[in-house]
Short mmCIF file of N, CA and C in Angstrom, two decimals:
data_model
loop_
_atom_site.label_atom_id
_atom_site.label_comp_id
_atom_site.label_asym_id
_atom_site.label_seq_id
_atom_site.Cartn_x
_atom_site.Cartn_y
_atom_site.Cartn_z
N VAL A 1 -0.81 -117.30 -96.88
CA VAL A 1 0.09 -117.30 -97.86
C VAL A 1 1.51 -116.76 -97.56
N MET A 2 2.53 -117.51 -97.93
CA MET A 2 3.91 -117.20 -97.37
C MET A 2 4.49 -116.16 -98.55
N ASP A 3 4.89 -115.28 -97.86
CA ASP A 3 5.84 -113.91 -98.65
C ASP A 3 7.07 -114.88 -98.96
N SER A 4 7.42 -114.36 -100.46
CA SER A 4 8.92 -114.49 -100.73
C SER A 4 9.86 -114.05 -99.70
N THR A 5 9.89 -112.76 -99.06
CA THR A 5 10.72 -112.49 -98.44
C THR A 5 11.20 -113.31 -97.26
N LEU A 6 10.08 -114.13 -96.67
CA LEU A 6 10.20 -114.97 -95.60
C LEU A 6 11.06 -116.26 -95.93
N VAL A 7 10.96 -116.53 -96.81
CA VAL A 7 11.91 -117.44 -97.53
C VAL A 7 13.19 -117.13 -97.31
N LYS A 8 13.79 -116.16 -97.81
CA LYS A 8 15.22 -115.63 -97.20
C LYS A 8 15.47 -115.45 -95.89
N GLU A 9 14.48 -115.14 -95.18
CA GLU A 9 14.83 -115.25 -93.58
C GLU A 9 14.73 -116.70 -92.90
N PHE A 10 14.39 -117.60 -93.62
CA PHE A 10 14.40 -118.96 -92.96
C PHE A 10 15.75 -119.72 -92.87
N GLN A 11 16.05 -120.10 -91.70
CA GLN A 11 17.42 -120.41 -91.42
C GLN A 11 17.44 -121.73 -90.43
N LEU A 12 18.23 -123.05 -90.83
CA LEU A 12 18.45 -123.92 -90.03
C LEU A 12 19.98 -124.13 -89.74
N LEU A 13 20.34 -123.88 -88.54
CA LEU A 13 21.68 -123.83 -88.09
C LEU A 13 21.98 -124.71 -87.16
N LEU A 14 23.36 -125.13 -86.81
CA LEU A 14 23.78 -125.75 -86.08
C LEU A 14 24.73 -124.72 -85.15
N LYS A 15 24.43 -124.49 -84.03
CA LYS A 15 25.23 -123.49 -83.06
C LYS A 15 26.02 -124.08 -81.80
N SER A 16 27.01 -123.74 -81.56
CA SER A 16 27.58 -123.61 -80.37
C SER A 16 28.42 -122.45 -79.69
N ASP A 17 28.78 -122.48 -78.40
CA ASP A 17 29.52 -121.56 -78.04
C ASP A 17 30.64 -120.93 -78.91
N LYS A 18 31.03 -121.68 -79.90
CA LYS A 18 32.31 -121.39 -80.83
C LYS A 18 31.98 -120.93 -82.14
N GLY A 19 30.34 -120.84 -82.55
CA GLY A 19 29.91 -120.30 -83.81
C GLY A 19 28.61 -121.02 -84.27
N GLU A 20 28.49 -120.70 -85.62
CA GLU A 20 26.82 -121.39 -86.24
C GLU A 20 27.34 -121.55 -87.35
N VAL A 21 26.76 -122.85 -88.11
CA VAL A 21 27.04 -123.12 -89.38
C VAL A 21 25.74 -123.29 -89.84
N PRO A 22 25.38 -122.77 -91.21
CA PRO A 22 24.08 -123.05 -91.86
C PRO A 22 23.72 -124.31 -92.41
N LEU A 23 22.73 -125.08 -92.15
CA LEU A 23 22.45 -126.36 -92.67
C LEU A 23 21.74 -126.24 -94.19
N CYS A 24 21.47 -125.25 -94.48
CA CYS A 24 20.50 -125.31 -95.67
C CYS A 24 21.52 -124.74 -96.88
N GLU A 25 21.93 -125.28 -97.93
CA GLU A 25 22.45 -124.81 -99.08
C GLU A 25 21.37 -123.67 -99.67
N ARG A 26 20.10 -124.28 -100.05
CA ARG A 26 19.16 -123.42 -100.47
C ARG A 26 17.53 -123.70 -99.56
N VAL A 27 16.97 -122.90 -99.79
CA VAL A 27 15.68 -123.03 -99.06
C VAL A 27 14.52 -122.73 -100.46
N ILE A 28 13.61 -123.75 -100.41
CA ILE A 28 12.99 -123.52 -101.57
C ILE A 28 11.40 -123.80 -101.18
N ARG A 29 10.68 -122.97 -101.88
CA ARG A 29 9.17 -122.63 -101.47
C ARG A 29 8.40 -123.69 -102.14
N ASP A 30 7.84 -124.68 -101.32
CA ASP A 30 7.11 -125.83 -101.68
C ASP A 30 5.49 -125.67 -101.31
N GLY A 31 5.01 -124.76 -102.22
CA GLY A 31 3.60 -124.40 -102.11
C GLY A 31 3.07 -123.24 -101.05
N PRO A 32 2.07 -122.81 -100.53
CA PRO A 32 1.76 -121.93 -100.07
C PRO A 32 2.33 -121.80 -98.47
N GLU A 33 2.33 -123.00 -98.08
CA GLU A 33 2.75 -123.06 -96.77
C GLU A 33 3.94 -123.95 -96.29
N PHE A 34 4.64 -124.39 -97.39
CA PHE A 34 5.94 -125.36 -96.99
C PHE A 34 7.08 -124.77 -97.61
N LEU A 35 8.06 -124.87 -96.92
CA LEU A 35 9.47 -124.65 -97.34
C LEU A 35 10.51 -125.88 -97.05
N THR A 36 11.28 -126.32 -97.91
CA THR A 36 12.19 -127.10 -98.00
C THR A 36 13.76 -126.63 -97.94
N CYS A 37 14.28 -127.33 -96.99
CA CYS A 37 15.71 -126.82 -97.01
C CYS A 37 16.53 -128.12 -97.54
N LYS A 38 17.26 -127.47 -98.72
CA LYS A 38 18.04 -128.12 -99.23
C LYS A 38 19.33 -128.54 -98.62
N LEU A 39 19.87 -129.46 -97.69
CA LEU A 39 21.06 -129.59 -97.01
C LEU A 39 22.18 -129.36 -97.70
N ALA A 40 23.10 -128.69 -97.10
CA ALA A 40 24.28 -128.44 -97.62
C ALA A 40 25.24 -129.65 -97.20
N ARG A 41 25.63 -129.97 -98.63
CA ARG A 41 26.65 -131.51 -98.70
C ARG A 41 27.78 -131.27 -98.01
N CYS A 42 28.19 -129.93 -97.86
CA CYS A 42 29.48 -130.08 -97.00
C CYS A 42 29.64 -128.78 -96.22
N LEU A 43 29.81 -129.28 -94.72
CA LEU A 43 29.77 -128.41 -93.67
C LEU A 43 31.03 -128.13 -93.16
N ASP A 44 31.22 -127.01 -92.88
CA ASP A 44 32.53 -126.69 -92.13
C ASP A 44 32.27 -126.48 -90.64
N ILE A 45 32.28 -127.80 -89.89
CA ILE A 45 32.14 -127.90 -88.54
C ILE A 45 33.27 -127.77 -87.59
N ARG A 46 34.35 -127.13 -88.18
CA ARG A 46 35.61 -127.13 -87.33
C ARG A 46 35.20 -126.35 -86.09
N GLY A 47 34.49 -125.19 -86.26
CA GLY A 47 34.21 -124.55 -85.12
C GLY A 47 33.11 -125.13 -84.03
N LEU A 48 32.43 -126.09 -84.33
CA LEU A 48 31.53 -126.41 -83.50
C LEU A 48 31.98 -127.45 -82.35
N THR A 49 31.11 -127.69 -81.31
CA THR A 49 31.36 -128.66 -80.30
C THR A 49 30.86 -129.80 -80.75
N ARG A 50 31.13 -130.90 -80.09
CA ARG A 50 30.45 -132.28 -80.53
C ARG A 50 28.85 -132.40 -80.15
N ASP A 51 28.24 -131.56 -79.61
CA ASP A 51 26.82 -131.61 -79.39
C ASP A 51 26.34 -130.20 -79.60
N PRO A 52 26.28 -129.68 -80.87
CA PRO A 52 25.62 -128.31 -81.17
C PRO A 52 24.33 -128.19 -81.11
N ILE A 53 23.81 -127.17 -80.74
CA ILE A 53 22.34 -126.81 -80.63
C ILE A 53 21.73 -126.62 -81.99
N LEU A 54 20.62 -127.23 -82.34
CA LEU A 54 19.75 -127.11 -83.42
C LEU A 54 19.09 -125.99 -83.57
N VAL A 55 19.10 -125.03 -84.51
CA VAL A 55 18.33 -123.67 -84.36
C VAL A 55 17.54 -123.52 -85.72
N LEU A 56 16.37 -123.35 -85.63
CA LEU A 56 15.40 -122.87 -86.68
C LEU A 56 14.89 -121.50 -86.46
N ARG A 57 15.37 -120.76 -87.33
CA ARG A 57 15.05 -119.34 -87.41
C ARG A 57 14.18 -118.74 -88.55
N PHE A 58 13.11 -118.27 -88.42
CA PHE A 58 12.21 -117.57 -89.32
C PHE A 58 12.02 -116.30 -89.10
N GLY A 59 12.59 -115.14 -89.78
CA GLY A 59 12.42 -113.88 -89.41
C GLY A 59 13.35 -113.51 -88.06
N ASP A 60 12.47 -112.91 -87.28
CA ASP A 60 13.21 -112.61 -85.86
C ASP A 60 12.74 -113.81 -84.88
N PHE A 61 11.76 -114.94 -85.29
CA PHE A 61 11.44 -115.96 -84.52
C PHE A 61 12.49 -116.78 -84.60
N ALA A 62 13.13 -117.59 -83.36
CA ALA A 62 14.10 -118.68 -83.34
C ALA A 62 13.49 -119.60 -82.29
N VAL A 63 13.73 -121.00 -82.81
CA VAL A 63 13.57 -122.18 -81.67
C VAL A 63 15.03 -122.78 -81.52
N GLU A 64 15.51 -122.98 -80.32
CA GLU A 64 16.87 -123.95 -80.32
C GLU A 64 16.30 -125.09 -79.39
N ARG A 65 16.89 -126.23 -79.91
CA ARG A 65 16.86 -127.46 -79.27
C ARG A 65 18.08 -128.29 -79.34
N SER A 66 18.35 -128.68 -78.05
CA SER A 66 19.79 -129.42 -77.71
C SER A 66 19.52 -130.71 -77.59
N GLY A 67 20.39 -131.79 -77.74
CA GLY A 67 20.40 -132.96 -77.76
C GLY A 67 19.72 -133.89 -79.00
N LEU A 68 19.77 -132.93 -79.83
CA LEU A 68 19.18 -133.54 -81.22
C LEU A 68 20.38 -133.76 -82.29
N VAL A 69 21.51 -133.17 -82.23
CA VAL A 69 22.31 -133.35 -83.03
C VAL A 69 23.75 -133.87 -82.38
N GLU A 70 24.33 -134.84 -82.96
CA GLU A 70 25.61 -135.26 -82.35
C GLU A 70 26.75 -135.51 -83.27
N LEU A 71 27.87 -134.45 -83.42
CA LEU A 71 28.65 -134.59 -84.55
C LEU A 71 29.85 -135.70 -84.05
N PRO A 72 30.24 -136.27 -85.15
CA PRO A 72 31.17 -137.51 -85.23
C PRO A 72 32.35 -137.17 -84.73
N THR A 73 32.75 -137.94 -83.68
CA THR A 73 34.18 -137.69 -83.27
C THR A 73 35.25 -138.90 -83.59
N PRO A 74 36.42 -138.71 -83.37
CA PRO A 74 37.50 -139.80 -83.94
C PRO A 74 37.31 -140.74 -83.02
N ILE A 75 37.47 -141.98 -83.45
CA ILE A 75 37.45 -143.48 -82.51
C ILE A 75 38.89 -144.04 -83.30
N ILE A 76 39.58 -144.44 -82.28
CA ILE A 76 40.93 -145.02 -82.38
C ILE A 76 40.76 -146.64 -82.23
N THR A 77 41.35 -147.19 -83.10
CA THR A 77 41.34 -148.82 -82.96
C THR A 77 42.34 -149.29 -82.59
N SER A 78 43.54 -148.72 -83.20
CA SER A 78 44.89 -149.18 -82.74
C SER A 78 45.83 -148.17 -82.80
N VAL A 79 47.02 -148.17 -82.14
CA VAL A 79 48.07 -147.24 -82.31
C VAL A 79 49.41 -148.07 -82.25
N SER A 80 50.58 -147.61 -83.12
CA SER A 80 51.53 -148.66 -83.10
C SER A 80 52.81 -147.68 -83.16
N PRO A 81 53.71 -147.67 -82.44
CA PRO A 81 54.33 -148.82 -81.45
C PRO A 81 53.49 -148.61 -80.37
N GLN A 82 53.40 -149.48 -79.57
CA GLN A 82 52.54 -149.55 -78.48
C GLN A 82 53.35 -148.99 -77.30
N GLN A 83 54.67 -149.14 -77.43
CA GLN A 83 55.67 -148.78 -76.26
C GLN A 83 56.54 -147.80 -77.01
N LEU A 84 57.18 -146.58 -76.32
CA LEU A 84 58.05 -145.63 -77.01
C LEU A 84 59.22 -145.34 -75.85
N ASN A 85 60.27 -144.98 -76.48
CA ASN A 85 61.15 -144.50 -75.71
C ASN A 85 61.07 -142.74 -75.10
N ASP A 86 61.42 -142.75 -74.05
CA ASP A 86 61.34 -141.19 -73.47
C ASP A 86 61.96 -140.15 -74.73
N THR A 87 62.83 -140.39 -75.37
CA THR A 87 63.56 -139.47 -76.18
C THR A 87 63.64 -140.16 -77.48
N GLY A 88 64.03 -139.62 -78.55
CA GLY A 88 64.55 -139.94 -80.01
C GLY A 88 63.17 -139.72 -81.00
N ILE A 89 63.55 -140.06 -81.87
CA ILE A 89 62.60 -139.55 -82.96
C ILE A 89 61.94 -141.16 -83.33
N GLU A 90 60.31 -140.90 -83.22
CA GLU A 90 59.35 -142.30 -83.42
C GLU A 90 58.45 -141.78 -84.41
N THR A 91 58.38 -142.70 -85.41
CA THR A 91 56.92 -142.50 -86.10
C THR A 91 55.61 -143.30 -85.46
N ILE A 92 54.61 -142.47 -85.44
CA ILE A 92 53.49 -143.25 -84.73
C ILE A 92 52.44 -143.31 -85.93
N THR A 93 51.64 -144.59 -85.82
CA THR A 93 50.79 -144.81 -86.71
C THR A 93 49.33 -144.91 -85.91
N ILE A 94 48.40 -144.17 -86.21
CA ILE A 94 46.98 -144.48 -85.31
C ILE A 94 45.77 -144.58 -86.58
N GLU A 95 45.34 -145.71 -86.12
CA GLU A 95 44.02 -146.32 -87.17
C GLU A 95 43.04 -146.25 -86.52
N GLY A 96 41.94 -145.81 -87.15
CA GLY A 96 40.36 -145.58 -86.75
C GLY A 96 39.35 -145.13 -87.62
N TYR A 97 38.68 -144.28 -87.19
CA TYR A 97 37.61 -143.63 -87.99
C TYR A 97 37.49 -142.34 -87.53
N GLU A 98 36.97 -141.64 -88.53
CA GLU A 98 36.11 -139.99 -88.17
C GLU A 98 37.51 -139.12 -87.88
N PHE A 99 38.62 -139.37 -88.64
CA PHE A 99 39.72 -138.51 -88.33
C PHE A 99 39.75 -137.17 -89.25
N GLY A 100 38.76 -137.16 -90.18
CA GLY A 100 38.46 -136.12 -91.02
C GLY A 100 39.33 -136.05 -92.40
N ARG A 101 38.77 -135.26 -93.26
CA ARG A 101 39.56 -135.31 -94.47
C ARG A 101 40.51 -134.22 -94.28
N PRO A 102 41.72 -134.50 -95.13
CA PRO A 102 42.59 -133.57 -95.21
C PRO A 102 42.30 -132.17 -95.95
N LEU A 103 42.50 -130.82 -95.44
CA LEU A 103 42.29 -129.66 -96.19
C LEU A 103 43.08 -129.44 -97.42
N GLY A 104 44.23 -129.97 -97.33
CA GLY A 104 45.34 -129.66 -98.37
C GLY A 104 46.14 -128.47 -98.12
N PRO A 105 46.72 -127.94 -99.00
CA PRO A 105 47.45 -126.67 -99.19
C PRO A 105 46.73 -125.55 -98.27
N ASN A 106 47.15 -124.57 -97.40
CA ASN A 106 46.92 -123.36 -97.11
C ASN A 106 45.48 -123.76 -96.18
N ASP A 107 45.20 -124.67 -95.74
CA ASP A 107 43.83 -125.12 -94.95
C ASP A 107 42.85 -124.63 -95.91
N ASP A 108 42.58 -124.83 -97.31
CA ASP A 108 41.31 -124.37 -98.17
C ASP A 108 40.43 -125.16 -97.82
N PHE A 109 39.37 -124.92 -97.22
CA PHE A 109 38.07 -125.65 -97.08
C PHE A 109 37.42 -125.57 -98.20
N GLN A 110 37.24 -124.54 -99.06
CA GLN A 110 36.22 -124.51 -100.27
C GLN A 110 36.80 -125.51 -101.02
N LYS A 111 38.33 -125.50 -101.52
CA LYS A 111 38.71 -126.69 -102.17
C LYS A 111 38.57 -127.75 -101.83
N ALA A 112 39.01 -128.08 -100.72
CA ALA A 112 38.53 -129.66 -100.03
C ALA A 112 37.03 -129.83 -100.18
N CYS A 113 36.18 -129.21 -100.15
CA CYS A 113 34.69 -129.29 -100.50
C CYS A 113 34.50 -129.85 -101.91
N GLU A 114 35.03 -129.09 -102.93
CA GLU A 114 34.91 -129.05 -104.42
C GLU A 114 35.44 -130.51 -104.71
N ASP A 115 36.43 -130.91 -104.22
CA ASP A 115 37.03 -132.17 -104.23
C ASP A 115 36.08 -133.20 -103.77
N MET A 116 35.77 -132.99 -102.67
CA MET A 116 34.59 -134.02 -102.21
C MET A 116 33.55 -134.16 -103.14
N ARG A 117 33.06 -133.02 -103.49
CA ARG A 117 31.60 -133.18 -104.25
C ARG A 117 31.81 -133.67 -105.58
N ASN A 118 33.11 -133.29 -106.31
CA ASN A 118 33.58 -133.99 -107.47
C ASN A 118 33.98 -135.37 -107.61
N SER A 119 34.02 -136.05 -106.39
CA SER A 119 34.56 -137.44 -106.28
C SER A 119 33.38 -138.49 -106.61
N THR A 120 33.55 -139.49 -107.18
CA THR A 120 32.77 -140.57 -107.13
C THR A 120 32.37 -141.28 -105.86
N LYS A 121 33.15 -141.18 -104.91
CA LYS A 121 33.08 -141.87 -103.56
C LYS A 121 31.88 -141.52 -102.77
N ASN A 122 30.99 -142.20 -102.16
CA ASN A 122 29.83 -141.93 -101.43
C ASN A 122 30.30 -141.38 -99.99
N TYR A 123 30.17 -140.29 -99.64
CA TYR A 123 30.49 -139.56 -98.37
C TYR A 123 29.21 -139.45 -97.49
N SER A 124 29.36 -139.51 -96.11
CA SER A 124 28.31 -139.46 -95.25
C SER A 124 28.03 -137.70 -95.32
N PHE A 125 26.79 -137.59 -94.86
CA PHE A 125 26.07 -136.21 -94.76
C PHE A 125 27.06 -135.18 -94.23
N ILE A 126 27.82 -135.44 -93.11
CA ILE A 126 28.55 -134.27 -92.52
C ILE A 126 30.13 -134.95 -92.65
N GLN A 127 30.69 -134.00 -93.27
CA GLN A 127 32.20 -134.17 -93.47
C GLN A 127 33.09 -133.28 -92.68
N LYS A 128 34.07 -133.94 -91.85
CA LYS A 128 35.04 -133.19 -90.88
C LYS A 128 36.31 -132.76 -91.89
N PHE A 129 36.62 -131.68 -91.92
CA PHE A 129 38.16 -131.40 -92.67
C PHE A 129 38.81 -130.86 -91.53
N GLY A 130 40.10 -131.05 -91.96
CA GLY A 130 41.19 -130.28 -91.43
C GLY A 130 42.33 -131.39 -90.80
N THR A 131 43.33 -130.84 -90.04
CA THR A 131 44.49 -131.49 -89.79
C THR A 131 44.37 -131.93 -88.26
N PRO A 132 44.57 -133.17 -87.80
CA PRO A 132 44.25 -133.71 -86.67
C PRO A 132 45.70 -133.24 -85.88
N ILE A 133 45.29 -132.96 -84.41
CA ILE A 133 46.26 -132.78 -83.85
C ILE A 133 46.77 -133.81 -82.75
N VAL A 134 47.81 -134.26 -82.66
CA VAL A 134 48.10 -135.53 -81.88
C VAL A 134 49.27 -134.97 -80.76
N LYS A 135 49.09 -135.47 -79.83
CA LYS A 135 49.92 -135.19 -78.60
C LYS A 135 50.45 -136.60 -77.77
N ILE A 136 51.56 -137.01 -77.65
CA ILE A 136 52.07 -138.03 -77.11
C ILE A 136 52.48 -137.64 -75.71
N GLY A 137 52.02 -137.78 -74.50
CA GLY A 137 52.80 -137.33 -73.48
C GLY A 137 53.07 -135.86 -73.58
N ASP A 138 54.33 -135.15 -73.33
CA ASP A 138 54.58 -133.92 -73.67
C ASP A 138 55.05 -133.40 -74.93
N ALA A 139 54.92 -134.38 -75.94
CA ALA A 139 55.60 -134.06 -76.88
C ALA A 139 54.30 -134.02 -78.11
N ASN A 140 54.68 -133.06 -79.02
CA ASN A 140 53.62 -132.80 -80.18
C ASN A 140 53.97 -133.67 -81.47
N CYS A 141 53.17 -134.54 -81.92
CA CYS A 141 53.30 -135.34 -82.96
C CYS A 141 53.27 -134.66 -84.17
N ARG A 142 54.12 -134.30 -85.14
CA ARG A 142 54.02 -133.61 -86.49
C ARG A 142 53.30 -134.63 -87.30
N ILE A 143 52.26 -134.14 -88.11
CA ILE A 143 51.59 -134.93 -88.80
C ILE A 143 52.08 -135.04 -90.11
N SER A 144 52.71 -136.39 -90.76
CA SER A 144 53.16 -136.51 -92.06
C SER A 144 52.23 -137.25 -92.96
N TYR A 145 51.08 -137.69 -92.54
CA TYR A 145 50.20 -138.26 -93.50
C TYR A 145 48.84 -138.47 -92.70
N HIS A 146 47.87 -138.09 -93.34
CA HIS A 146 46.42 -138.38 -92.86
C HIS A 146 45.26 -138.62 -93.81
N THR A 147 44.66 -139.86 -93.49
CA THR A 147 43.16 -139.72 -94.25
C THR A 147 42.12 -139.91 -92.95
N GLU A 148 41.04 -140.18 -93.58
CA GLU A 148 39.83 -140.24 -92.91
C GLU A 148 40.11 -141.65 -91.71
N GLU A 149 40.91 -142.41 -92.12
CA GLU A 149 41.23 -143.64 -91.22
C GLU A 149 42.57 -143.92 -90.78
N LEU A 150 43.31 -142.84 -91.11
CA LEU A 150 44.71 -143.25 -90.50
C LEU A 150 45.45 -141.90 -90.52
N VAL A 151 46.32 -141.70 -89.45
CA VAL A 151 47.20 -140.67 -89.07
C VAL A 151 48.55 -141.47 -88.85
N ARG A 152 49.41 -140.58 -89.50
CA ARG A 152 50.95 -141.12 -89.25
C ARG A 152 51.69 -139.62 -88.84
N CYS A 153 52.18 -139.82 -87.66
CA CYS A 153 53.08 -138.57 -87.07
C CYS A 153 54.12 -139.07 -86.79
N VAL A 154 55.14 -137.84 -86.62
CA VAL A 154 56.71 -138.16 -86.06
C VAL A 154 56.70 -137.24 -84.89
N ILE A 155 57.61 -138.01 -83.84
CA ILE A 155 57.89 -137.47 -82.67
C ILE A 155 59.15 -137.11 -82.64
N SER A 156 59.59 -135.87 -82.55
CA SER A 156 61.13 -135.57 -82.47
C SER A 156 61.70 -134.93 -81.23
N GLU A 157 60.89 -134.96 -80.29
CA GLU A 157 60.98 -134.26 -78.91
C GLU A 157 60.89 -135.21 -77.68
N PRO A 158 61.36 -134.99 -76.93
CA PRO A 158 60.97 -135.65 -75.42
C PRO A 158 59.39 -135.87 -75.14
N VAL A 159 58.81 -137.20 -74.91
CA VAL A 159 57.59 -137.35 -74.76
C VAL A 159 57.30 -137.13 -73.28
N ARG A 160 58.16 -137.00 -72.28
CA ARG A 160 57.85 -136.60 -71.13
C ARG A 160 59.22 -135.66 -70.45
N PRO A 161 59.31 -135.02 -69.26
CA PRO A 161 60.19 -134.36 -69.06
C PRO A 161 61.33 -135.13 -68.39
N PRO A 162 62.76 -134.60 -68.41
CA PRO A 162 63.46 -135.23 -67.95
C PRO A 162 63.70 -135.86 -66.51
N ARG A 163 64.20 -136.86 -66.38
CA ARG A 163 64.13 -137.39 -64.65
C ARG A 163 65.14 -136.26 -64.10
N ASN A 164 64.89 -136.21 -62.95
CA ASN A 164 65.98 -135.49 -62.06
C ASN A 164 66.99 -136.49 -61.60
N GLN A 165 68.12 -135.84 -62.01
CA GLN A 165 69.57 -136.27 -61.48
C GLN A 165 69.43 -136.77 -60.01
N PRO A 166 70.00 -137.90 -59.79
CA PRO A 166 70.07 -138.26 -58.42
C PRO A 166 71.24 -137.18 -57.58
N LYS A 167 70.87 -136.85 -56.54
CA LYS A 167 72.00 -135.84 -55.74
C LYS A 167 73.31 -136.89 -55.61
N ARG A 168 74.38 -136.12 -55.14
CA ARG A 168 75.54 -136.78 -55.11
C ARG A 168 75.34 -137.59 -53.58
N GLY A 169 75.79 -138.96 -54.00
CA GLY A 169 75.87 -139.90 -52.98
C GLY A 169 74.52 -140.57 -53.00
N GLN A 170 73.60 -140.36 -53.81
CA GLN A 170 72.02 -141.27 -53.89
C GLN A 170 72.25 -141.95 -55.01
N SER A 171 71.71 -143.14 -54.79
CA SER A 171 71.49 -143.89 -56.13
C SER A 171 69.86 -143.93 -56.63
N ARG A 172 69.87 -144.20 -57.75
CA ARG A 172 68.39 -144.20 -58.34
C ARG A 172 67.51 -145.03 -57.62
#
């Protein structure tokens, strides 16, 4: 017979060298020998690597398995414009999938999670939240707009270091 204190000690986690994220929002005792993990609908996976380890903890006993979970990563389908000048201000549009949902003001994960739960749109089990980081050459591209499928950013610094000027008497 399962003691109710063991229910409190049961954990199912995703773990990487950057941290751990609990998968269960609640653990429910289903009879004398079974526990049910009610999966969290909104997971903050920003601190995890692409292939975290799945960990089952029950009291001081833990089992770890790698290769069972792979988190979604961004997939780029198009970038425009396709050619850039070395200098000048350029707006870049990147289209694709899995760019993550915007966190909103002050990187408020809880607020973004609450908004997602209250939405009528169906979302996949694992949602990524945060602001993408875009770098083109040597230039940081400042995000001006972002959804799960589109990132628009602005480059206002050189995308590569300046070319060396030819020495006196040499041509380019």
